[in-house]
Structure formats: structure tokens, C-alpha cells
Amino acid sequence: MTDTVTPPPLLQMEGIEKSYGGVRALRDGRLIIQQPGTVHGLIGENGSGKSTILGILSGQIRPDGGALLVEGRPVSFSSPVDALRTGIAMVSQETALAPLLSVTENILLGRRLVRGRTGIDWRRSHQRAKLVLDRLGLTYDPRAPIGSLRPDQRQMVEIARALSLDSRVLILDEPTSSLSEDEVASIFQVIRNLSSAGVSTILVTHRLSELFEICDEITVLRDGRTVASGAAASFNPESLVSAMVGDTAAQKRVKRERIAIPAAARDSAPVLTALNVSSEPDLHNVELSLRPGEIVGLAGLVGAGRSDLLEAIFGARPRTGDVLIENVTLAPGRPSAAIRRGIGYVPPDRKTQGVVLGMSVVDNAMMVASSDRFRLRPPGTRRDVQAVSAIGSSISIRTHDLGVAVSTLSGGNQQKVALSKWLIDPPRVLLLDEPTRGVDVAAKAEIHQILVDLADRGVALLVSSSENDELLNICDRIVVMLRGRVVATVARVDADEAKLSRLSGGHLDD
Amino acid sequence: MTTEHFSQPSIWARTWKGSRPFRPVFVVLVVVFVVLAIAQPVFASAQNLQNLLTSISVLWIVAMGMTLVLITAGADLSVAPIGALAGILLAKLLQAGIPAWLAIIISLVGGAALGGLVNGTLIGRFNVSFFVVTLGTLTAFTGIVNLWSNTESIPVNEPVILNLAVTRFLGLSGPVWIMIIIFVVTLFIQQRTFFGRDVYAVGGSISAARLSGIRVPRTIILVYAFSGLCAAIAGIVAISRIGVASPQVDANLPLQAIAAVLLGGTALSGGTGGVVGTAFGVLFIGVLSNGLSIAGVPSFWQQIVTGVILVVAVLADRIGLRRRTKSTTETSGTQPPESITAPEELAAKTSH
Ligand SMILES: Nc1ncnc2c1ncn2[C@@H]1O[C@H](COP(=O)(O)OP(=O)(O)OP(=O)(O)O)[C@@H](O)[C@H]1O
Ligand SMILES: [Mg+2]
């Protein structure tokens, strides 16, 4: 026990097990971080146990078995407080900020507000929060309520809060799933800075390119087991995917690109036309039309008005201007009217808008298809369950039982439930806001395939995404938005990622 | 790997899982019942149990309607004056010589209209807070009751109504049969209709419901109409028991009903719970008050005990949920937001 050549790893999790009733979320989870300052990527299919193992590491979930060692010493956390004392802080997959409180209050939650002689010293509290924000190069007003920030900004505030706890290991569970390239780049810059300051980061993401861009080491989970781990350089995209899905399954899943615009889309009259649609102060005079069978993408930075446009068309936010469905105007402000006219909408925030967490998978999935049925008819009939079950298999909703509450599903699987309600009885026009947010690579390809199939059957799709490669993969035409306006429309054949980023950033001259 | 086959758990498994919210009150109810039956043999006599059930009939009926209201994350404070108004309307109609069946229907429709068109419309269509609306209508309707009745009881001589309380069928009195019918109807609505699903969806996430095409205002209006209907039925049952339409508005009734619903495991935050739990909650309140009065314990004690048990039951559920979401093996329904934020708050506090 004298001069050991290799010091014990900073962090070591071995043989971690965790079950929920009959569901084995983790069977043999292993995660090792050798040195301070490494960036560790964690990847796996939806429901493979990533959030669970990280929840255990950060003291939020208690494991059924396995060992956790920090610098070679066994530890057991009974609460997040214990983990924080050891220097482990986590930003969860779903945001946990208090929307009405200010940025300062969220960062310094609870007792860490600066106290003066007569209660809280707000001036100094704001200063302290500002310091934390400055560290990340953020310029938000510490006084602003969190609810007034965009999702990506809230994400940054969460990271700021985790950092302000002086942690040695920062856990980020899918921080980038709703961010576009620029925002991702700024988060990565922060991670690199931390890394050189000796803080390790564990990062969950479903975007392979991000893993290779920033990670030093990668761990792959499959069905609750760690099936591969090692230096990032020892993997390539193919080997990662086959580790994630298992070798046999990998062969089945071929990414199919859209070959040609269906004939129907070229010739027929538009099914949806937006005329001069505005919704102050976020959306100005948008003109747009969709033909049956066409997939149109909406590109742009977060906050460019993509989400606002979809909400305005669907009636989820007030608007001026006209939306025509086959030349008949659609009443504004009433989603139920829009649905009856054949419009569907997949909202960006699954937890509060996409699903009702306390209700079962079947009830959620049937919500739209049953919305115009007679209200005294029985739900959950055998036929309905079969319909949901068929859709559930086709997009791999991973649960052993469709009767469980959606809250018990993993994040990506909840997203699939939010999507599934529009697939049971497809509408004529489907508006999608970040349809594959938080969905694993394999399932993402399946969802893309399903969208293309819908288009082939004559459904018009308007897809907003912060991932340009997603748009380039499935769209016939891409509309670029900037500050609430449409600034360009490019055919897929003329578009590439570089061009889309240039246009999104406001370089319109080419 | 995809999950090609989804299993369907047995009805027993689902029932057991579904019973989680009201297991505490059920256990306490059984214990209290057994203890009382042993200590006071009179308590378990058929005659006394009959009286017990009849005595809780008004609370029971109101609580059934209240359950659906609470599932939508609301509450109806105006049930007592709605019941009184329906009773006075009935008495006046009978005085005017209208046939009993028609008078009953009119006053029931009146109760539903007050609940739906006034409370429901303001809450569902104009998005005013349920608390403000029903507190306002509680006050305003009480005023109307006093104005209209001149604060005097109106006698009712109609045999159809008076017989309701005394006639027995299969050994059970009229009010008890009405309790059973209302319970079954509400349970049916809750479990076996799309409307019931809408109620849960609206309470679980109003924006998800709206974006999925559920007609949220209509759902809310109907729920408050149903609560008004239950209140009117309770008002008529009350008349049958005392023989007059009384201008007394029992200010405690909505609070007791809400307490019973909460005891039965429905949460104020909406989206969970149901009438089976409420039935146990009402039974618990009834057993306690009946048993303690037989034992000669002053009724104030009963209030203290009910209050304490209510808080303890809700607290126990919270703590249980929190522990579950952190560690154990159960797949429970919704997670309260507390369980997500609380640890972080703690964390923030400790790391100065
Ligand atoms: N409270 C719970 N009750 C029951 N099952 C649960 C619960 N929490 C998680 N699970 C199950 O555990 C498994 C692992 O979930 P986990 O959230 O760790 O997945 P994940 O890898 O983070 O997936 P995603 O990429 O979708 O976020 C899933 O099958 C999920 O349904
Ligand atoms: Mg997860």
C-alpha cells in the first residue's frame, strides 16, 4: 500500500441494480470515471437506464444493489444532499425550476440568498447570482422571472445553479435535446472550461456527433446493463449504435432517406395556407402553404418564432391573419376546432403539453382519436387497446404494460406517447415541434420513417426542429425563420447544413 | 429491442394498484369499526347501522359530486346553498300545486343549472379561479336563500317525498338507496366513460387536454353542473328527513365533503383519486361521529379527531409518495412536484 502506480478512480459504480415492481431498470450498471476533468458520455436507447443510474449517482434514487466508490472509498447516498457534499451535482432531464421565482431565487434557492439585517438583501443576492451567470458568460437579468426565459435559457440557469454548488462532478441529463447548434456550442464551451478546471462532466445525449465532439470517454447502456465503455476514440458511430441496440437489431434499422417528392405534392392545391399570420410580439406576417403529401421543415435558432408559428396556426395562441384549410378559414384560438378540421400538433414540451403524466399510455394515446366520440362511450375497449398497441410497437414505446401511468416511462418513451396520439387516426395536416426531442437514434429513424410514410399517404407535415440534419433528412422544402419572420425558403436539393446555419444566423445574401 | 407484446395485467392487480390512494383510510375505517363494535355492542346493531347510513346520506351525495370537481383540480364551496335553493324551489312548486314528479325534476335541473351555468361557466369559460367563484356564489346564493324563504321553513306535505325517508326496500331506507344509486352512477361516469377520462385529463394537465382536442370548458361546466345536481338531490333528501324546506345553510357541508374526498385519497392538485375512496372517507366520518356519540363522547371531540386524521392521512400519503419516488418498488401514479423540487431545495440549503 505504498506508492500505488494508479490512484483509484475518481468515481466507480459497479453492478448497480434497480427494479420498479416488475420492471428492471438496471441489472448491471457500471460507470467509471478515472480522472478529474474528463468528459464522460453516457448513451443508450430510451429506457435503457441512463437517468436511473445517474439518479442513483446523485442520490435521488436508492439502488437495490451494487457498489459506489468515490476515490476508492465506498459511499452510499441517501439523498441528493449527501451527493452534493461529495461534490456530485445533477441537472435532471426535466427542468425543476420554479417558474414564478426570479433567476436569482432559482440559482440561490432557499437559504443561499444573502441575508441582511432586515430580511433578504436583494441587492447582494442579485450580485451573487450575477457572478454565477458571468462564469458561464450569460447576460440574463437576475431579476427576471424564470418563466419569462426561453427553454434553452432555463437550461443554462439550471446548469448555472448546479455549478454554483461547487461540484467536482457535474451530471447533465440530455441538456442539449431542445437546443440548436449555437446554444449547444455555448454549453460545450462551458463544459470545456470546467474540464480544464478539473471538474468532470457526465453528459447524456442521443446525438452521436455531440458525443464524439466533446467526450473523452463513453459508456453504453443497453437494457439496464453497461455493454461497452472506453475512450471515445475507440468507438465510431456504427460501433456505438450496434452496442446500443445489439448487433442483430442494428441490421434491421436502416435509415431511409426521402427519395423524391410524391407526385401528389407537386401538383395538387395547398391543403393549408397561412396568410399574413402574426402574433405580436413574436411572429410577423408569415405566409406559408402546405400541399398534401409534402414535408416542410422550419429551421431557425431557438426563439426565431418557429414554435410560435405552429401554435398560432393550431390555435394554441392568439393570432391575426388567416389560416385556410382548403380555402375555408379556420377559427383562431381553438385547438379543438383545428383538430376537427384535420390539423394535428405535437407540442415541444411533453411533460406539460404532450401527455397527461398521471394517465395511462392507452388513455393518452387515444386522447385525440377519441376526442369527437360520444362522451358516454366506454374508453379502453379492446379495439382501442389493440390500435395503441400496434402504434406502440411501430415506434417502440418501451413499457411492459400499456395501462401504466406515463409518468413511469423514460423521457424518450414519453415523447413517443405524445407522438402516438396523432398516429392512431392521422390528421390531414400535422404540425410537429421537435418531434424527436430526447428520442434515441434508432427510434428517431423509425419516427422519421413514420413521418415519411404519413406524407406518402397524403398527410401534409410541417416540422420544426433545432437539428438541421433532421430537416435535411426528411423535408422536401425548408423554411428558415429569423426573429419571427420567414426569411428564406429552400428546396431540399439546394440545401445543406452550412447553408441552413448561415440563413438561420441572418446571413441572407447567398 | 422493441417491445412487441404489451401485457395486460389481471383485473385484481389493477384493482390492488388502483386502491393505493385510499388504503390508509380503509384500514383506519376497519380498525375504528371493529373497536367500536367490540366496545359498544349497540354500535354494530342493524338498527344503528341503518341510522348511521341515513345520517350520512346528505354528506355522501354531495361528496360524490365534489369528487369529480376535485379531480379537475377545483372545489365547489357553494353546494350547501344550492341544496337549500333546490329544496325551497321544490317546496314552493308543491305549494303552487305542481305534481311532485315535475317539481322534483324542475328543482334538480335548477340545482344543475346553478352549478353548471353559474359556477361552471365562470370557471371553465372565463377562467376565474374556482375558489373566488364558488366563494362568491356561496355568499350570493345564501343571500338568495334568505331573501326567498324569508328565513322561514316551508313545510312540505307531499307524501311522495315524506315517504322516501320512511319506506324501506330490502331493509334499506330511501336515502340509502339514493346514496347507492348516486355512487354507482358517479363510479360509472368516472371509470367507464370518455367524459370521466376528460375529467382526469383536465385535472392532470389542462394544456395537454386542450391541445388534444378535449373540450375543456365544456368538461368543467358539466362537472360543476353535476356537483350542483348532487347538491340538489341532497337538498331533497334532507327535506324528506325533516319534513320542511329549511332556510338553514350548513356552512360546514362543503368543507366536510372536501375533507371526505381528501381522506379518500383524491388530491387537491387534481388528476388522481376517485369516488370509491370518497365513499370510505364519508363512511369514516359517519362511523366516527356515530360511534363517539353512542359512547357519550362530546361531539367536539369528533371534530378534533376528524381534523387530525385528515391531516395525518394526507401527510402520510405525501411522505409515502416521496419515499416511493426515491427508492421503492411501486409503480405509482403521478409524482407530486414536491418530490422533484424538495431534494434540490435541501441541497441548495446545505451547500453554503
Ligand atoms: N418510477 C418508475 N416506476 C416504474 N418504472 C420506472 C420508473 N422510473 C423509471 N422506470 C423504468 O425504468 C427504465 C429506465 O428508465 P430511465 O429513465 O433510466 O431511462 P433512460 O435511459 O433515461 O431513457 P431516456 O433516454 O428515454 O431518457 C424504463 O423502462 C422506465 O420505464
Ligand atoms: Mg432519461
XYZ file of C-alpha atoms in Angstrom, chain B residues 37-320:
284
model
C -68.270 -2.816 17.638
C -66.413 -4.514 20.478
C -66.607 -1.623 22.907
C -70.225 -0.690 22.182
C -72.331 -3.670 21.072
C -75.189 -1.305 20.190
C -72.985 0.215 17.535
C -72.980 -2.842 15.311
C -76.728 -3.437 15.552
C -78.619 -3.413 12.273
C -80.810 -0.604 13.517
C -77.865 1.599 14.371
C -76.065 0.919 11.104
C -79.261 1.905 9.294
C -79.352 5.160 11.195
C -75.698 5.708 10.566
C -76.100 5.351 6.813
C -79.159 7.559 6.722
C -77.359 10.179 8.757
C -74.504 10.441 6.289
C -76.723 10.463 3.200
C -76.557 14.209 2.535
C -72.784 14.347 3.002
C -72.323 11.244 0.872
C -74.336 12.564 -2.060
C -72.624 15.953 -2.020
C -69.197 14.322 -1.708
C -69.752 12.231 -4.836
C -70.210 15.341 -6.947
C -67.367 17.027 -5.103
C -65.004 14.186 -6.023
C -65.249 14.887 -9.732
C -64.787 18.592 -9.033
C -61.621 17.907 -7.043
C -60.270 15.650 -9.775
C -60.411 18.648 -12.136
C -58.251 20.473 -9.564
C -61.156 22.589 -8.346
C -63.591 22.644 -5.435
C -67.211 23.673 -5.008
C -67.902 25.691 -1.877
C -71.427 26.579 -2.937
C -73.078 23.170 -2.535
C -74.957 23.982 0.675
C -76.964 26.977 -0.588
C -77.568 25.202 -3.918
C -79.134 22.329 -1.975
C -81.179 24.761 0.108
C -82.333 26.628 -3.006
C -83.397 23.402 -4.695
C -85.341 22.489 -1.544
C -87.122 25.837 -1.358
C -87.905 25.709 -5.062
C -89.383 22.263 -4.578
C -91.488 23.374 -1.614
C -92.790 26.430 -3.475
C -93.626 24.427 -6.572
C -95.526 21.901 -4.466
C -97.402 24.726 -2.733
C -98.354 26.007 -6.166
C -99.909 22.631 -6.903
C -97.368 21.316 -9.369
C -97.261 17.492 -9.382
C -94.478 16.047 -7.245
C -92.517 14.344 -10.049
C -92.422 17.512 -12.110
C -91.478 19.644 -9.116
C -88.630 17.266 -8.319
C -87.322 17.336 -11.868
C -87.523 21.119 -12.012
C -85.614 21.582 -8.787
C -82.934 19.074 -9.811
C -82.495 20.853 -13.131
C -82.350 24.109 -11.188
C -79.524 22.792 -9.000
C -77.579 21.552 -12.026
C -78.116 24.883 -13.786
C -76.829 26.891 -10.840
C -73.742 24.706 -10.686
C -73.133 24.498 -14.420
C -74.275 27.811 -15.811
C -73.025 29.976 -12.975
C -70.055 28.225 -11.345
C -69.035 26.134 -14.333
C -69.245 28.895 -16.910
C -67.293 31.369 -14.845
C -64.600 28.824 -14.041
C -64.448 26.899 -17.307
C -65.146 29.577 -19.864
C -63.873 32.736 -18.230
C -61.015 31.150 -16.302
C -61.858 32.741 -12.972
C -60.372 30.835 -10.045
C -62.720 28.183 -8.657
C -62.110 29.479 -5.169
C -63.201 33.012 -5.987
C -66.210 31.870 -7.981
C -67.614 29.354 -5.542
C -66.873 31.523 -2.536
C -68.796 34.289 -4.298
C -71.720 32.046 -5.177
C -71.704 30.575 -1.662
C -72.307 34.057 -0.322
C -74.695 35.218 -3.046
C -76.778 32.035 -3.096
C -77.037 32.109 0.699
C -78.414 35.622 0.376
C -80.972 34.428 -2.158
C -81.985 31.581 0.150
C -82.711 34.027 2.981
C -84.464 36.520 0.761
C -86.641 33.961 -0.925
C -87.607 31.982 2.161
C -87.910 34.995 4.467
C -85.678 32.878 6.698
C -88.664 30.680 7.487
C -89.015 26.959 6.956
C -91.542 25.930 4.334
C -93.485 22.799 5.283
C -93.731 20.017 2.729
C -96.691 17.651 2.962
C -96.193 15.756 -0.254
C -96.346 12.032 0.665
C -94.039 11.007 -2.197
C -91.249 12.977 -0.597
C -92.041 12.254 3.039
C -92.324 8.517 2.351
C -88.869 8.493 0.849
C -87.278 8.638 4.268
C -89.509 6.043 5.935
C -90.225 3.432 3.289
C -87.830 0.534 3.264
C -86.875 -1.648 0.398
C -84.802 -4.741 1.070
C -84.269 -3.378 4.555
C -82.700 -0.126 3.366
C -84.293 3.299 3.552
C -84.914 5.585 0.589
C -81.952 7.892 1.258
C -79.622 4.894 1.425
C -80.867 3.657 -1.935
C -80.313 7.106 -3.379
C -76.775 7.035 -1.973
C -76.139 3.723 -3.668
C -77.544 4.909 -6.973
C -75.529 8.133 -6.978
C -72.399 6.212 -6.074
C -72.850 3.709 -8.873
C -73.659 6.406 -11.410
C -70.624 8.512 -10.443
C -68.375 5.476 -10.428
C -69.648 4.577 -13.886
C -69.004 8.086 -15.207
C -65.562 8.100 -13.662
C -64.429 4.674 -14.855
C -66.367 3.751 -17.911
C -66.891 6.897 -19.980
C -64.743 9.190 -22.078
C -66.212 12.031 -20.064
C -64.581 10.526 -16.995
C -61.257 10.432 -18.833
C -61.712 14.096 -19.773
C -62.183 14.931 -16.097
C -58.880 13.274 -15.183
C -57.108 14.826 -18.172
C -58.292 18.339 -17.335
C -57.120 17.923 -13.753
C -53.855 16.235 -14.721
C -52.741 18.782 -17.307
C -55.162 21.338 -18.617
C -52.933 22.365 -21.504
C -52.268 18.802 -22.625
C -56.029 18.219 -22.545
C -56.728 21.345 -24.558
C -54.072 20.561 -27.156
C -55.509 17.062 -27.565
C -58.900 18.367 -28.568
C -60.686 17.814 -25.289
C -63.312 20.497 -24.793
C -62.029 21.799 -21.517
C -64.682 24.477 -20.800
C -67.488 22.044 -21.509
C -65.942 19.433 -19.244
C -65.610 21.904 -16.388
C -69.170 23.209 -16.853
C -70.544 19.674 -16.767
C -68.554 18.771 -13.671
C -69.889 21.749 -11.726
C -73.381 21.028 -13.074
C -73.053 17.507 -11.722
C -71.950 18.869 -8.367
C -74.994 21.190 -8.375
C -77.226 18.247 -9.262
C -75.844 16.206 -6.379
C -76.372 19.177 -4.061
C -79.999 19.463 -5.197
C -80.578 15.742 -4.653
C -79.070 16.098 -1.195
C -81.382 19.043 -0.549
C -84.434 16.974 -1.413
C -83.212 14.047 0.696
C -82.829 16.492 3.589
C -86.444 17.650 3.147
C -87.671 14.066 3.190
C -85.949 13.545 6.525
C -87.160 16.665 8.334
C -90.409 17.455 6.518
C -89.614 21.080 5.762
C -87.510 23.040 3.304
C -85.179 24.720 5.707
C -83.516 28.079 5.083
C -80.554 26.930 7.173
C -77.416 26.767 5.082
C -74.930 24.318 6.592
C -71.651 26.162 6.075
C -69.775 23.053 7.159
C -71.152 20.831 4.432
C -68.713 21.705 1.604
C -65.749 21.561 3.969
C -66.792 18.185 5.317
C -67.343 16.921 1.800
C -63.910 18.126 0.716
C -62.414 16.512 3.818
C -64.091 13.209 2.949
C -62.806 13.386 -0.618
C -59.264 14.117 0.550
C -59.440 11.348 3.163
C -60.367 9.055 0.292
C -57.085 9.783 -1.452
C -58.096 12.331 -4.071
C -55.553 15.138 -4.238
C -56.333 18.843 -4.270
C -53.873 19.191 -7.118
C -56.196 17.193 -9.359
C -55.840 14.352 -11.832
C -55.996 11.497 -9.325
C -58.388 9.793 -6.949
C -61.973 8.662 -7.252
C -65.326 8.012 -5.660
C -64.538 4.651 -4.094
C -62.069 6.389 -1.793
C -64.614 9.115 -1.137
C -67.149 6.503 -0.042
C -64.695 5.281 2.571
C -63.937 8.843 3.594
C -67.607 9.616 4.214
C -68.129 6.305 5.991
C -65.200 7.087 8.213
C -66.631 10.458 9.202
C -70.040 8.851 9.804
C -68.721 5.903 11.831
C -66.625 8.192 13.958
C -69.435 10.589 14.773
C -71.978 7.865 15.365
C -69.652 5.700 17.456
C -68.388 8.543 19.577
C -71.877 9.835 20.290
C -73.004 6.354 21.321
C -70.017 6.253 23.627
C -71.113 9.570 25.047
C -68.074 11.485 23.863
C -68.918 15.147 23.233
C -69.221 15.947 19.539
C -66.365 18.446 19.730
C -64.004 15.542 20.125
C -65.266 14.106 16.951
C -64.376 17.311 15.120
C -60.907 17.279 16.598
C -60.347 13.648 15.675
C -61.665 14.081 12.129
C -59.444 17.087 11.609
C -56.341 15.367 12.904
C -56.960 12.209 10.904
C -57.488 14.259 7.753
C -54.161 15.997 8.076
C -52.379 12.803 9.064
C -53.877 10.858 6.150
C -52.876 13.457 3.576
C -49.448 13.812 5.157
C -48.883 10.067 5.254
C -49.701 9.899 1.576
C -47.241 12.676 0.777
C -44.437 11.117 2.747
C -45.191 7.717 1.293
